Amino acid sequence: MLSVRMAHPLSLIFLLMIHRAYSEKEHVNYIHPCICALKDSSVIMNCTFTYPTGYQIMKVFWTKTTVKNADNEFPDLSEDPEYSQRLQYLGDKQQNCTIRLSHVTQKDEHKYYFRFTTDNPTVKWLGKSGVTLAVTDLQVESPERVTEGDSVRLTCKSSCALTEGATFIWYRNSQPLTERRDRNNQLLLQSVRREDAGRYSCALHGHTYISPAVQLSVTYAPKSVSVSISPSGEIVEGDSVTLSCSSDSNPPAEISWFKGGTFVGSGRIYSISNISSDHSGEYKCKSRNIHGEKYSDAVTLNIMYPLKSISVSFMQSAQFWEGESVTLICSSDSNPPALNFSWFKENQSSAVGSGQSFSALQSGRFYCEAHNQHGSQRSDAVTVIVKGRLVILHISIVCGACGAAVFIITMLILYDMCVW
Ligand SMILES: *[C@@H]1O[C@H](CO)[C@@H](O)[C@H](O)[C@H]1NC(C)=O
Ligand SMILES: *[C@@H]1O[C@H](CO)[C@@H](O)[C@H](O)[C@H]1NC(C)=O
Ligand SMILES: *[C@@H]1O[C@H](CO)[C@@H](O)[C@H](O)[C@H]1NC(C)=O
Ligand SMILES: *[C@@H]1O[C@H](CO)[C@@H](O)[C@H](O)[C@H]1NC(C)=O
Ligand SMILES: *[C@@H]1O[C@H](CO)[C@@H](O)[C@H](O)[C@H]1NC(C)=O
């Protein structure tokens, strides 16, 4: 109760003083009552003041509140640890009350007032209209993505209106862009190319503060679509083979695979394990996104395989007359085709001939053996039979008694082995 009672008369004096000070005509003139400052920059609050002649100025200072402290005075900003290092009084004690506040941050957004006191305790002023300080950062406003060939406009946004003369600087991937500055705080990219993609930021000329970077992505249809084969080099049946489709596109493309004209699979990788000769052929991939599609060139898979289904066939028949020969042909399936053929007579160790065909002169069981670099294989044996000697006797008997009758008797005499 006591403290309340004590407070009453003091408060009255206080109110009277305030009333008196504020009722006077304005003695403080702020040249820019509202200031929009860029974060981290220095702000000059330009100010002049006048005071009645006959008094002596005791103290000049700035404050950010119209509420007095315990000492019945406004708190002096230069004694505030938040400000003391950054605040510089540029004015004097006569008429100029300009201050500079450096490294401003959002926390400095306030109204600031100039205060002076004179040698007469009742003659003191607070410039109550004050200077309103707004602090802004810069934000790049940009669409996230733009399609190649389109135009895009990027805006460097501030939360308060920066001074008219402010010059904006643009950066892409931290490199300043020299040209293409559009209207004051805008950057116009016309007919966007892929190289225009990047992280864009903006700044004000003469200021160190740079906005956070914003990614601009340029979308385009697939380009440079190609297939690579792993492992490279010769592919042999049973190998595992991987086909990879690479393409440049944004957004990423969907990949599909074709063998000949037939769809065989999808995904960037097409794997074939335990490959067989059936997989031989031409492969290509198709890369597709919302902007278009493109095929790769075709790659050929030529699957090598060792000899299979080797067999011997006869050019004519398996039987022949002595003195003639029979030609045997060795047929085989392999990749690469066999070039090296050897002929054997059954139960003889050394070859009796070479080359894809062989002329047998004697009876016997023959087989061929073919080689390619992946192996060799022998055929089943075939039987060759010499039927015997063909003797044609032309016996012309001229029958004198019959006069005109001529008999020709042709006889086949078979000897050695008789097959009939
Ligand atoms: C402060 O105001 C005066 C008078 O209008 C002007 O001449 C001066 O250039 C201003 N200074 C700044 C830093 O704004
Ligand atoms: C006050 O002083 C500052 C710093 O010396 C100066 O830049 C400014 O122009 C002065 N203001 C006036 C109104 O003279
Ligand atoms: C590979 O394929 C061949 C023929 O298709 C088959 O005989 C063989 O067992 C397969 N091998 C493996 C390891 O799957
Ligand atoms: C052909 O076969 C012979 C005998 O088997 C061998 O010495 C030679 O290296 C083979 N040549 C080729 C090209 O396979
Ligand atoms: C070759 O030898 C095998 C046994 O080694 C035998 O069974 C076969 O009858 C023989 N063939 C000929 C034509 O002599």
XYZ file of C-alpha atoms in Angstrom, residues 137-284:
148
model
C 16.452 -9.974 -46.933
C 16.248 -10.935 -50.591
C 14.434 -13.962 -51.942
C 14.601 -15.229 -55.468
C 11.162 -15.998 -56.757
C 11.319 -18.435 -59.615
C 9.411 -21.403 -60.958
C 11.074 -24.648 -59.956
C 11.363 -25.807 -63.543
C 11.053 -24.455 -67.032
C 10.948 -26.267 -70.350
C 13.784 -25.736 -72.783
C 12.878 -22.985 -75.216
C 10.386 -21.278 -72.917
C 10.966 -17.965 -71.207
C 11.157 -17.483 -67.504
C 11.208 -14.448 -65.264
C 12.997 -14.477 -61.927
C 12.206 -11.858 -59.303
C 14.419 -10.677 -56.498
C 11.926 -10.046 -53.718
C 12.320 -7.825 -50.697
C 9.778 -7.481 -47.916
C 9.905 -3.678 -47.996
C 10.445 -1.272 -50.866
C 14.141 -0.683 -51.348
C 15.212 2.741 -52.591
C 14.454 3.505 -56.195
C 18.043 3.605 -57.387
C 18.940 0.141 -56.078
C 20.703 -1.964 -58.693
C 20.189 -5.691 -58.563
C 22.886 -8.200 -59.403
C 22.114 -11.791 -60.368
C 24.215 -14.874 -59.853
C 24.009 -18.344 -61.321
C 25.977 -20.957 -59.419
C 27.708 -18.064 -57.636
C 28.917 -16.557 -60.916
C 27.643 -13.049 -61.601
C 25.502 -12.732 -64.700
C 26.516 -9.748 -66.731
C 23.677 -9.413 -69.176
C 19.984 -10.014 -69.487
C 18.963 -7.892 -66.546
C 15.350 -7.082 -67.035
C 13.186 -4.605 -65.197
C 14.756 -3.484 -61.983
C 14.472 -6.517 -59.721
C 13.706 -9.093 -62.400
C 15.798 -11.351 -64.557
C 14.285 -12.506 -67.820
C 15.630 -15.654 -69.417
C 14.366 -15.901 -72.946
C 14.310 -19.177 -74.838
C 15.834 -21.084 -71.951
C 18.699 -23.427 -72.718
C 19.882 -26.351 -70.631
C 22.916 -24.326 -69.567
C 20.546 -21.893 -67.863
C 19.754 -24.461 -65.198
C 21.422 -23.726 -61.898
C 21.217 -22.089 -58.544
C 20.139 -18.474 -58.824
C 20.671 -15.804 -56.228
C 20.453 -12.055 -56.233
C 22.085 -9.172 -54.440
C 22.112 -5.406 -54.363
C 24.973 -3.574 -55.956
C 27.299 -2.265 -53.269
C 26.088 -4.729 -50.630
C 27.650 -7.943 -49.469
C 24.381 -9.670 -48.629
C 23.368 -12.332 -51.174
C 19.982 -14.009 -51.218
C 19.659 -17.743 -50.668
C 20.065 -19.585 -53.960
C 17.058 -21.086 -55.681
C 17.354 -24.018 -58.037
C 15.996 -23.547 -61.515
C 15.746 -26.771 -63.405
C 15.386 -26.897 -67.180
C 13.399 -29.818 -68.520
C 13.903 -31.283 -71.990
C 13.190 -34.319 -74.123
C 15.694 -37.209 -74.147
C 18.905 -36.663 -76.068
C 22.015 -38.696 -76.824
C 20.408 -42.062 -76.203
C 22.902 -44.905 -76.483
C 23.363 -48.528 -75.501
C 26.471 -50.018 -73.976
C 27.150 -53.717 -73.581
C 28.922 -55.249 -70.642
C 31.170 -57.142 -70.786
C 32.484 -55.695 -73.996
C 33.985 -58.018 -76.550
C 33.027 -61.516 -77.528
C 29.926 -62.996 -75.913
C 29.759 -66.747 -75.569
C 26.670 -68.799 -74.827
C 26.175 -69.108 -71.074
C 27.630 -65.667 -70.363
C 25.699 -63.044 -68.445
C 25.304 -59.885 -70.443
C 24.080 -56.478 -69.388
C 22.783 -53.847 -71.769
C 22.668 -50.326 -70.349
C 20.756 -47.490 -71.873
C 22.066 -44.037 -71.196
C 20.225 -40.907 -72.123
C 20.241 -37.300 -71.165
C 16.849 -35.969 -70.223
C 15.012 -33.987 -67.609
C 12.903 -35.223 -65.998
C 14.517 -38.669 -66.037
C 13.247 -40.858 -68.844
C 11.498 -44.189 -68.834
C 13.504 -46.739 -70.763
C 12.150 -49.619 -72.805
C 14.033 -52.269 -74.754
C 13.405 -53.705 -78.170
C 14.876 -56.687 -79.943
C 14.226 -56.241 -83.605
C 10.914 -54.417 -83.342
C 9.665 -56.363 -80.350
C 9.420 -55.002 -76.851
C 11.501 -57.160 -74.522
C 11.784 -55.227 -71.289
C 11.978 -51.943 -69.443
C 14.341 -50.177 -67.103
C 17.712 -48.594 -67.675
C 19.423 -51.999 -67.480
C 18.474 -55.058 -69.486
C 20.228 -58.170 -68.192
C 20.431 -61.559 -69.816
C 21.914 -64.344 -67.744
C 22.961 -67.661 -69.297
C 22.725 -66.141 -72.747
C 22.022 -68.406 -75.678
C 22.289 -68.084 -79.433
C 18.551 -67.301 -79.482
C 19.434 -63.951 -77.951
C 21.462 -62.943 -80.997
C 20.000 -59.947 -82.779
C 19.702 -56.194 -82.861
C 18.790 -54.386 -79.682
C 17.885 -50.790 -79.053
